[in-house]
Short mmCIF file of C-alpha atoms in Angstrom, two decimals:
data_model
loop_
_atom_site.label_atom_id
_atom_site.label_comp_id
_atom_site.label_asym_id
_atom_site.label_seq_id
_atom_site.Cartn_x
_atom_site.Cartn_y
_atom_site.Cartn_z
CA MET A 1 31.03 25.68 16.76
CA SER A 2 32.53 22.29 18.07
CA SER A 3 30.84 18.74 17.75
CA ILE A 4 28.38 17.45 20.15
CA TYR A 5 30.96 14.60 20.53
CA ALA A 6 34.02 16.97 21.32
CA ASN A 7 34.51 16.18 25.10
CA TYR A 8 33.44 12.31 24.37
CA SER A 9 36.47 9.72 25.14
CA LYS A 10 37.47 7.27 22.80
CA GLU A 11 35.02 4.71 24.47
CA ASP A 12 32.00 6.30 24.48
CA LEU A 13 31.96 7.46 20.81
CA ILE A 14 32.74 4.19 19.81
CA ARG A 15 29.02 2.88 22.12
CA GLU A 16 27.40 5.64 20.47
CA ILE A 17 28.45 4.66 16.97
CA GLU A 18 27.95 0.96 17.35
CA LYS A 19 24.14 2.61 19.14
CA LEU A 20 23.79 4.16 15.97
CA LYS A 21 24.51 1.41 13.43
CA ALA A 22 22.42 -0.82 15.49
CA LYS A 23 19.84 0.99 15.74
CA ASP A 24 17.93 -0.41 12.72
CA SER A 25 18.62 -4.47 13.69
CA SER A 26 17.72 -3.98 17.40
CA VAL A 27 14.24 -2.60 16.97
CA ASN A 28 11.64 -5.36 18.34
CA VAL A 29 9.21 -7.58 15.96
CA GLU A 30 6.61 -5.07 16.23
CA LYS A 31 8.38 -2.76 14.41
CA THR A 32 9.90 -4.40 11.84
CA TYR A 33 6.06 -5.89 11.00
CA LYS A 34 5.10 -2.09 10.91
CA ASN A 35 7.93 -1.75 8.35
CA ARG A 36 6.91 -4.87 6.57
CA MET A 37 3.13 -4.04 6.19
CA LEU A 38 4.48 -0.23 5.05
CA THR A 39 5.93 -1.59 2.46
CA ASN A 40 3.41 -3.62 1.05
CA ALA A 41 0.76 -0.95 1.50
CA VAL A 42 2.95 1.17 -0.77
CA ALA A 43 3.23 -1.93 -3.65
CA LEU A 44 -0.37 -2.61 -3.36
CA ARG A 45 -1.71 1.08 -3.46
CA LYS A 46 0.39 1.51 -6.46
CA THR A 47 -0.91 -2.19 -8.15
CA PHE A 48 -4.46 -1.23 -7.16
CA SER A 49 -4.22 2.61 -8.83
CA ASP A 50 -2.70 0.69 -11.92
CA VAL A 51 -5.72 -2.18 -12.22
CA LEU A 52 -8.32 0.56 -11.84
CA ALA A 53 -6.97 2.81 -14.08
CA LEU A 54 -6.93 -0.08 -16.44
CA LEU A 55 -10.42 -1.01 -15.73
CA MET A 56 -11.26 2.89 -16.20
CA LYS A 57 -10.49 2.79 -20.00
CA PRO A 58 -13.54 2.98 -22.26
CA GLY A 59 -13.03 1.04 -25.16
CA GLN A 60 -10.12 -0.91 -25.12
CA LYS A 61 -9.52 -4.17 -25.94
CA ASP A 62 -8.28 -7.03 -23.23
CA LEU A 63 -8.51 -4.36 -20.34
CA ILE A 64 -8.87 -7.50 -17.66
CA ASP A 65 -5.45 -9.64 -19.20
CA GLN A 66 -3.50 -6.35 -19.03
CA SER A 67 -4.63 -5.71 -15.09
CA LEU A 68 -3.72 -9.61 -14.88
CA LEU A 69 -0.38 -8.79 -15.84
CA VAL A 70 -0.34 -6.03 -13.19
CA ILE A 71 -1.32 -8.35 -10.75
CA LEU A 72 1.46 -11.24 -12.00
CA GLN A 73 3.72 -8.20 -11.82
CA PHE A 74 2.76 -7.50 -8.02
CA PHE A 75 2.73 -10.97 -6.44
CA ASP A 76 6.01 -12.04 -8.49
CA VAL A 77 4.25 -15.29 -9.75
CA ASP A 78 4.36 -17.07 -13.05
CA ARG A 79 1.01 -17.43 -14.28
CA VAL A 80 -2.44 -15.51 -13.20
CA TYR A 81 -5.89 -17.02 -14.34
CA ILE A 82 -9.40 -16.38 -13.83
CA GLY A 83 -11.72 -19.22 -13.89
CA HIS A 84 -15.53 -19.78 -14.55
CA PHE A 85 -18.57 -22.09 -14.25
CA GLU A 86 -22.51 -21.68 -13.59
CA ASP A 87 -24.52 -23.87 -12.09
CA ASP A 88 -26.36 -25.71 -15.17
CA SER A 89 -23.24 -26.27 -17.16
CA PRO A 90 -21.41 -29.40 -16.70
CA THR A 91 -18.06 -27.74 -17.49
CA PHE A 92 -16.15 -24.71 -16.22
CA THR A 93 -13.44 -22.72 -18.17
CA PHE A 94 -10.87 -20.82 -18.41
CA THR A 95 -11.99 -17.22 -19.31
CA HIS A 96 -8.53 -14.57 -18.91
CA GLU A 97 -5.28 -15.75 -18.35
CA VAL A 98 -1.23 -14.43 -18.47
CA THR A 99 1.85 -15.82 -17.94
CA CYS A 100 5.18 -14.71 -17.43
CA ASP A 101 7.81 -14.93 -19.56
CA GLY A 102 9.42 -18.67 -20.46
CA ILE A 103 6.33 -19.70 -19.49
CA ILE A 104 3.80 -21.47 -21.77
CA SER A 105 0.23 -21.07 -21.78
CA MET A 106 -2.40 -24.27 -21.64
CA ARG A 107 -5.47 -22.29 -21.63
CA GLU A 108 -6.75 -23.19 -24.91
CA ASP A 109 -5.20 -27.02 -25.42
CA LEU A 110 -5.87 -27.94 -21.76
CA LEU A 111 -8.36 -25.43 -19.67
CA THR A 112 -11.48 -25.07 -21.99
CA GLU A 113 -14.55 -26.95 -21.07
CA MET A 114 -13.54 -29.02 -18.56
CA PRO A 115 -16.03 -31.34 -16.98
CA LYS A 116 -17.01 -30.20 -13.21
CA LYS A 117 -17.72 -33.76 -11.88
CA ASP A 118 -13.94 -34.68 -12.66
CA PHE A 119 -12.30 -32.08 -10.25
CA PRO A 120 -15.29 -32.13 -7.38
CA TRP A 121 -12.87 -31.09 -4.98
CA TRP A 122 -12.05 -27.83 -6.04
CA ILE A 123 -15.51 -26.61 -7.76
CA LYS A 124 -16.89 -27.45 -4.13
CA THR A 125 -14.27 -25.59 -2.54
CA ILE A 126 -14.93 -22.81 -4.36
CA GLN A 127 -18.64 -23.04 -4.52
CA GLU A 128 -18.87 -22.68 -0.14
CA GLY A 129 -16.57 -19.53 -0.93
CA MET A 130 -13.27 -20.87 0.81
CA ASP A 131 -9.59 -20.09 -0.48
CA ILE A 132 -7.72 -22.91 -2.45
CA ILE A 133 -3.98 -22.18 -0.90
CA VAL A 134 -1.34 -25.15 -1.58
CA ASN A 135 2.44 -24.28 -0.60
CA ASP A 136 3.46 -27.76 -1.98
CA VAL A 137 1.38 -29.42 -4.90
CA ASP A 138 2.60 -32.71 -3.77
CA GLU A 139 0.78 -32.54 -0.31
CA MET A 140 -2.23 -31.17 -1.60
CA PRO A 141 -5.34 -34.07 0.07
CA ILE A 142 -6.05 -36.97 -1.12
CA GLU A 143 -9.44 -35.30 -2.50
CA ALA A 144 -7.73 -33.52 -4.29
CA ILE A 145 -5.92 -36.36 -6.81
CA ALA A 146 -8.11 -35.33 -9.88
CA GLU A 147 -6.85 -31.50 -9.49
CA GLN A 148 -3.41 -32.92 -8.62
CA ASN A 149 -3.30 -34.15 -11.83
CA ILE A 150 -3.90 -31.18 -13.93
CA VAL A 151 -1.80 -29.34 -11.95
CA ARG A 152 1.35 -31.26 -12.31
CA LEU A 153 0.80 -31.23 -15.96
CA GLN A 154 1.04 -27.87 -16.19
CA ASN A 155 4.17 -27.98 -14.19
CA ILE A 156 3.00 -26.02 -10.87
CA VAL A 157 4.55 -26.48 -7.78
CA SER A 158 2.27 -23.89 -5.45
CA LEU A 159 -0.93 -22.28 -6.17
CA LEU A 160 -3.47 -19.72 -4.36
CA ALA A 161 -7.13 -19.57 -6.08
CA ILE A 162 -9.70 -17.51 -3.83
CA PRO A 163 -13.97 -16.92 -5.06
CA ILE A 164 -15.35 -14.47 -7.27
CA PHE A 165 -18.47 -13.51 -5.73
CA HIS A 166 -21.42 -12.48 -7.95
CA GLU A 167 -24.81 -11.00 -6.48
CA GLY A 168 -23.28 -13.62 -3.49
CA LYS A 169 -22.65 -16.75 -5.14
CA ALA A 170 -19.30 -18.00 -5.93
CA ASN A 171 -18.98 -18.87 -9.13
CA SER A 172 -15.58 -17.80 -10.86
CA PHE A 173 -12.31 -17.96 -9.25
CA ILE A 174 -8.90 -16.00 -9.32
CA GLY A 175 -5.69 -17.63 -9.40
CA LEU A 176 -1.80 -17.73 -9.20
CA ASP A 177 1.00 -20.14 -9.78
CA CYS A 178 3.78 -20.55 -9.05
CA VAL A 179 6.39 -22.80 -11.42
CA LYS A 180 9.88 -21.95 -10.79
CA LYS A 181 9.57 -21.90 -7.43
CA LYS A 182 7.98 -23.76 -4.29
CA ARG A 183 6.12 -20.28 -2.62
CA LYS A 184 4.59 -20.14 1.25
CA TRP A 185 1.49 -18.51 0.76
CA THR A 186 1.03 -16.00 3.41
CA ALA A 187 -1.93 -14.45 5.07
CA LEU A 188 -0.92 -10.93 3.73
CA ASP A 189 -0.34 -12.15 0.26
CA ILE A 190 -4.71 -13.75 0.14
CA GLU A 191 -5.85 -10.25 1.53
CA ASN A 192 -4.06 -8.81 -1.06
CA LEU A 193 -5.45 -10.67 -3.69
CA ARG A 194 -8.73 -10.18 -2.22
CA ILE A 195 -8.48 -6.73 -2.36
CA LEU A 196 -7.59 -6.89 -6.18
CA THR A 197 -10.09 -9.25 -6.73
CA ASP A 198 -12.98 -6.97 -6.07
CA ILE A 199 -12.06 -4.65 -8.21
CA ILE A 200 -11.65 -7.37 -11.37
CA SER A 201 -14.79 -9.16 -10.27
CA ILE A 202 -16.90 -5.42 -11.11
CA ALA A 203 -14.73 -5.29 -14.50
CA ILE A 204 -16.03 -9.08 -14.85
CA GLU A 205 -19.61 -7.82 -14.77
CA ARG A 206 -19.19 -5.16 -16.76
CA GLU A 207 -17.70 -7.18 -19.36
CA THR A 208 -20.86 -9.61 -19.28
CA ALA A 209 -22.97 -7.04 -19.54
CA HIS A 210 -21.70 -5.73 -22.75
CA GLY A 211 -23.52 -2.35 -23.10
CA MET A 212 -24.26 -1.59 -20.05
CA MET A 213 -21.26 0.64 -20.14
CA GLU A 214 -22.27 2.65 -23.10
CA HIS A 215 -24.39 4.63 -20.82
CA SER A 216 -24.04 4.03 -17.42
CA MET A 217 -20.95 4.26 -15.72
CA LYS A 218 -22.07 6.68 -12.73
CA GLN A 219 -24.73 4.00 -12.24
CA VAL A 220 -22.62 0.80 -11.90
CA LEU A 221 -20.13 3.05 -9.88
CA LYS A 222 -23.13 4.40 -7.84
CA SER A 223 -24.57 1.26 -7.16
CA GLU A 224 -24.86 -0.12 -3.11
CA ALA A 225 -23.22 -3.22 -3.84
CA LYS A 226 -20.34 -1.79 -6.06
CA PHE A 227 -19.78 1.82 -3.99
CA GLN A 228 -18.99 -1.03 -0.90
CA ILE A 229 -16.19 -2.33 -2.49
CA ILE A 230 -14.47 -0.01 -4.51
CA PHE A 231 -14.74 2.47 -1.67
CA ASP A 232 -15.56 1.65 1.79
CA LYS A 233 -12.93 -1.60 1.95
CA LEU A 234 -10.43 0.42 0.71
CA PRO A 235 -7.81 0.96 3.60
CA TRP A 236 -6.39 4.32 1.32
CA GLY A 237 -8.76 7.69 0.45
CA VAL A 238 -11.17 7.52 -2.69
CA GLU A 239 -13.15 10.50 -3.81
CA LEU A 240 -15.63 10.21 -6.92
CA TYR A 241 -16.11 13.56 -8.32
CA ASP A 242 -18.63 14.73 -11.39
CA GLU A 243 -17.51 16.51 -14.25
CA LYS A 244 -16.93 19.78 -12.81
CA GLY A 245 -15.60 19.06 -9.52
CA ILE A 246 -18.15 18.17 -7.53
CA LEU A 247 -17.38 15.64 -5.04
CA LEU A 248 -20.06 12.82 -5.16
CA ASP A 249 -18.86 9.98 -2.69
CA ILE A 250 -16.21 10.12 0.08
CA ASN A 251 -15.01 6.95 1.92
CA LYS A 252 -14.59 6.23 5.35
CA ALA A 253 -10.43 5.57 5.20
CA ASP A 254 -10.99 9.12 3.13
CA LEU A 255 -12.53 10.72 6.09
CA GLU A 256 -10.00 10.12 8.57
CA ILE A 257 -7.54 11.07 6.70
CA PHE A 258 -8.94 14.94 6.23
CA GLY A 259 -10.51 14.33 9.87
CA THR A 260 -13.93 15.42 8.37
CA THR A 261 -17.49 14.33 8.16
CA ARG A 262 -19.66 13.45 5.45
CA GLU A 263 -21.86 15.91 5.95
CA GLN A 264 -19.14 18.35 5.80
CA ALA A 265 -17.53 16.92 2.67
CA ILE A 266 -20.29 16.33 0.17
CA GLY A 267 -20.84 18.52 -2.30
CA LEU A 268 -17.35 20.95 -2.12
CA ASN A 269 -15.69 21.26 -5.27
CA ALA A 270 -12.48 19.78 -5.98
CA PHE A 271 -11.53 22.88 -7.89
CA ASP A 272 -11.74 25.56 -4.96
CA ASN A 273 -9.26 23.49 -2.82
CA PRO A 274 -6.47 26.07 -0.99
CA ASN A 275 -4.00 23.13 -0.83
CA ILE A 276 -4.25 21.65 -4.68
CA PRO A 277 -2.31 23.60 -7.32
CA ASP A 278 -3.86 25.40 -10.14
CA TRP A 279 -1.87 23.18 -12.76
CA VAL A 280 -3.20 20.35 -10.59
CA ASN A 281 -7.02 21.57 -11.45
CA GLU A 282 -6.29 21.74 -14.91
CA LYS A 283 -5.54 18.72 -15.86
CA PRO A 284 -8.98 16.75 -15.10
CA LYS A 285 -11.02 19.55 -16.59
CA ARG A 286 -8.82 18.76 -19.64
CA GLY A 287 -9.19 14.74 -19.44
CA GLU A 288 -5.74 14.09 -18.38
CA ASP A 289 -5.04 11.56 -15.37
CA VAL A 290 -2.51 13.06 -13.07
CA SER A 291 -0.39 11.85 -9.97
CA PHE A 292 1.10 14.54 -7.75
CA LEU A 293 2.16 14.90 -4.19
CA LEU A 294 0.80 17.16 -1.72
CA ASP A 295 1.59 18.98 1.51
CA TYR A 296 -1.54 19.45 3.21
CA ASN A 297 -2.24 22.28 5.11
CA PHE A 298 -5.14 21.95 7.02
CA ASN A 299 -4.70 25.45 8.92
CA LYS A 300 -5.59 26.71 4.79
CA VAL A 301 -8.69 24.87 4.57
CA THR A 302 -10.21 26.30 8.59
CA LYS A 303 -8.90 29.59 7.19
CA ASN A 304 -10.74 30.04 4.09
CA GLY A 305 -13.37 27.79 6.01
CA TYR A 306 -13.73 25.37 3.02
CA TYR A 307 -14.77 22.52 5.04
CA SER A 308 -14.08 21.61 9.56
CA THR A 309 -11.90 19.49 10.44
CA THR A 310 -10.19 17.89 13.61
CA ASN A 311 -6.81 18.19 12.02
CA ALA A 312 -6.24 22.12 12.44
CA GLU A 313 -2.60 22.33 12.90
CA GLN A 314 -1.43 19.90 11.17
CA ILE A 315 0.60 19.47 7.99
CA LYS A 316 -0.03 15.79 6.32
CA HIS A 317 2.23 14.21 3.60
CA LEU A 318 -0.36 12.96 0.83
CA ARG A 319 0.21 11.01 -3.07
CA VAL A 320 -2.59 11.37 -5.08
CA LYS A 321 -3.60 9.72 -8.48
CA GLY A 322 -6.07 11.38 -10.37
CA ILE A 323 -8.23 8.68 -12.78
CA ILE A 324 -10.63 10.06 -15.17
CA LEU A 325 -13.94 8.83 -16.22
CA LYS A 326 -15.14 8.82 -19.78
CA ASP A 327 -18.31 7.86 -21.62
CA GLN A 328 -17.74 5.49 -24.76
CA GLN A 329 -18.19 8.92 -26.77
CA GLY A 330 -14.70 10.05 -24.80
CA VAL A 331 -17.20 12.67 -23.17
CA ILE A 332 -15.92 13.42 -19.35
CA MET A 333 -18.22 12.13 -16.76
CA GLY A 334 -15.81 12.71 -13.59
CA PHE A 335 -13.02 10.91 -12.30
CA PHE A 336 -11.64 9.68 -9.18
CA TYR A 337 -9.18 11.18 -6.73
CA ILE A 338 -6.83 7.90 -5.10
CA VAL A 339 -5.64 9.33 -1.77
CA PHE A 340 -2.67 8.12 -0.03
CA ASP A 341 -1.16 8.66 3.19
CA ASP A 342 2.78 8.84 3.40
CA THR A 343 2.79 11.35 6.66
CA GLU A 344 4.77 8.12 8.46
CA SER A 345 7.01 7.15 5.54
CA TYR A 346 7.75 10.73 6.12
CA ARG A 347 8.52 10.83 9.22
CA LYS A 348 10.14 8.06 9.03
CA THR A 349 12.42 9.02 6.16
CA GLU A 350 13.32 12.23 8.40
CA GLU A 351 14.45 9.76 11.39
CA ILE A 352 16.88 8.60 8.78
CA GLN A 353 18.22 11.42 8.05
CA TYR A 354 18.68 12.69 11.43
CA SER A 355 20.42 8.95 12.13
CA LEU A 356 22.60 9.72 9.33
CA ALA A 357 23.37 12.82 10.12
CA LYS A 358 24.67 12.06 13.85
CA LEU A 359 26.36 9.10 12.52
CA LYS A 360 28.56 11.64 10.59
CA ALA A 361 28.85 13.78 13.05
CA ALA A 362 30.78 10.36 15.40
CA VAL A 363 32.68 9.45 12.20
CA ASP A 364 33.56 12.86 11.51
CA THR A 365 35.05 13.04 15.17
CA GLY A 366 36.27 10.06 15.64
CA GLU A 367 38.20 8.88 12.68
CA SER A 368 35.57 6.17 11.84
CA ILE A 369 35.07 4.60 8.75
CA ILE A 370 32.69 2.26 7.06
CA TRP A 371 34.14 -0.67 4.76
CA GLU A 372 32.63 -3.49 2.90
CA TYR A 373 33.77 -7.07 1.97
CA ASP A 374 31.73 -8.60 -1.46
CA VAL A 375 32.58 -12.22 -1.05
CA ALA A 376 31.37 -12.76 -5.15
CA THR A 377 34.16 -10.57 -6.19
CA ASP A 378 36.89 -10.47 -3.08
CA LYS A 379 37.06 -7.11 -3.12
CA LEU A 380 36.80 -5.07 -0.21
CA LYS A 381 36.62 -1.53 -0.17
CA ALA A 382 35.90 1.56 2.17
CA ASP A 383 33.57 4.32 2.48
CA PHE A 384 34.38 7.79 3.11
CA SER A 385 31.57 9.52 1.90
CA LEU A 386 30.58 10.19 5.82
CA ASN A 387 33.89 11.88 6.25
CA ASN A 388 34.31 15.63 5.80
CA LYS A 389 38.02 15.93 7.22
CA MET A 390 40.27 13.96 5.36
CA GLU A 391 43.12 15.85 5.26
CA ASP A 392 43.54 16.13 8.98
CA SER A 393 43.99 12.63 9.25
CA LEU A 394 46.88 10.56 8.40
CA PHE A 395 44.82 7.26 9.21
CA LEU A 396 41.97 8.05 6.70
CA ASN A 397 44.47 9.35 3.60
CA TYR A 398 46.39 6.11 4.36
CA LEU A 399 43.40 3.87 3.98
CA LYS A 400 42.44 6.17 1.05
CA GLN A 401 45.27 4.79 -0.79
CA GLU A 402 43.52 1.77 -2.01
CA LYS A 403 46.29 -0.83 -1.02
CA PHE A 404 44.09 -3.22 0.77
CA GLY A 405 41.32 -4.24 -1.93
CA CYS A 406 41.10 -7.96 -1.36
CA LEU A 407 40.33 -10.04 1.47
CA ARG A 408 43.97 -11.22 1.44
CA ASN A 409 45.50 -7.27 2.51
CA PHE A 410 43.16 -7.54 4.83
CA ILE A 411 45.02 -10.57 6.70
CA ASP A 412 48.36 -9.67 5.88
CA THR A 413 47.65 -6.57 7.73
CA LEU A 414 46.12 -8.09 10.84
CA HIS A 415 48.47 -8.07 14.20
CA PRO A 416 49.51 -11.81 14.04
CA ASP A 417 48.61 -12.12 18.21
CA ASP A 418 45.02 -10.94 16.63
CA ARG A 419 44.78 -13.03 13.61
CA TYR A 420 43.10 -16.17 14.44
CA ASN A 421 40.94 -14.06 17.32
CA VAL A 422 39.71 -11.43 14.46
CA TYR A 423 39.54 -13.71 10.72
CA ASP A 424 39.46 -17.37 12.31
CA LYS A 425 36.93 -17.42 15.18
CA ARG A 426 34.98 -14.07 13.06
CA PHE A 427 35.41 -12.99 10.01
CA LYS A 428 35.71 -16.53 8.06
CA ARG A 429 32.56 -17.81 10.33
CA LEU A 430 30.52 -14.76 8.98
CA ILE A 431 31.71 -15.37 4.85
CA ASP A 432 30.61 -18.87 6.02
CA GLY A 433 27.32 -18.10 7.21
CA GLU A 434 27.82 -19.85 10.57
CA ILE A 435 27.35 -16.22 12.01
CA ASP A 436 25.82 -12.71 10.83
CA LYS A 437 26.94 -10.21 13.11
CA TYR A 438 30.24 -10.06 15.26
CA ILE A 439 32.26 -7.32 17.33
CA SER A 440 35.82 -7.18 17.97
CA VAL A 441 38.43 -4.99 19.20
CA TYR A 442 41.59 -5.83 17.65
CA ARG A 443 45.54 -4.28 16.29
CA ARG A 444 46.13 -3.53 12.61
CA ILE A 445 49.60 -3.14 10.86
CA PHE A 446 49.50 -0.27 8.56
CA ASP A 447 53.05 1.25 7.28
CA GLY A 448 54.51 -0.08 10.09
CA LYS A 449 51.93 1.95 12.52
CA VAL A 450 50.04 -0.22 14.95
CA TYR A 451 46.23 0.84 15.16
CA TRP A 452 43.73 0.31 17.85
CA LEU A 453 40.62 -0.24 15.95
CA ASN A 454 36.95 -1.64 16.99
CA SER A 455 34.63 -2.70 13.99
CA ASN A 456 31.06 -4.01 14.20
CA VAL A 457 30.72 -5.89 11.24
CA ARG A 458 27.07 -7.39 9.86
CA ALA A 459 26.51 -9.95 6.89
CA TYR A 460 23.63 -7.61 4.91
CA LYS A 461 23.35 -9.85 1.85
CA PHE A 462 23.48 -13.79 1.74
CA PHE A 463 23.08 -15.92 -1.43
#
């Protein structure tokens, strides 16, 4: 079968290759934003499930500190901490703190029993339920002079702190510190921290309540306020089952994923779901956490009458994390399923693979190659992984002899009449960071023979 590009002229083929190569870079701002949001969602949901899994383990020590370590890694900051104060107490203190390697903790030496009157701006801001957003410590407001001095003592250059609410009142806060480099906090940073703080706040209340966890895990989970925090605020599906697999509660995001109603879902048995493999069902029965990928076929649930759905004839690609709930004696009380809809990401991957297949066809048909130059090591190399029929091309075989491994080799093979336009006006300026891409048609001389080339060159990593 001949290639779909067999009848293309040289110019048509060059335009097609340039179109494929430029596809990602020519997308509009909205698509770039969606990609960034998708990447953030993937990282955030993993962090959330890791934190939740830690906090749902009874009897383990330092659960909050372990959770803060996960948050520290997610935000890539140098310190994460929790502060607390009471209305009738003249002081406040830092109850939890974790730091990255190389950062000294000052919690015990400096940050205990601090007089509230000495830090009026910080306490007032938190009590009013407002965020403290400091991109540059040197630019803190004049009324925050006391707070500025204390953070400078810790070599902090940027910080973010948001209130933690208990019964509608803000008397605690969680904070992120940057010591090694300044950071401009984004709305996404703040929203991510809010989501994770909602979960941490539950753990703080559990820690304060002490004996409550011995008998009332379900009571805590099912309380209306905490149910709203854990379930309804989340952008991912969350399902709460008892130890027999009966669905007790479900959030709005989960109902949207599965295209059903609360009335249809409550009371279903997870172990009867025709889409879930037997090996998965055995895990929660044995009291084991489980993670699995699921190609969820809605035809299966409609055909056997498991529940009614508006997603008939669809298949969704899901990622599921199951977290076991046990009491202090280790008795299984139930389990969570956290459901992430990866369908959009899956389709995006398919689109990329399709574009790559088209590019590969174009490369094979048009004697094209992909090459890369590493500025730091002065190494120039060609990638022939997309070229299937190397033996049919003298040009490609010649290039594969690795005679052109550095910048000097590249310059020496440029046609004398093209050297200034290609190297001085374009390639050198790209290396120096003056431009980030260029397209050029020029000549190179290989083994005494002149070849016309069309290059689409882009910088893709900056130092």
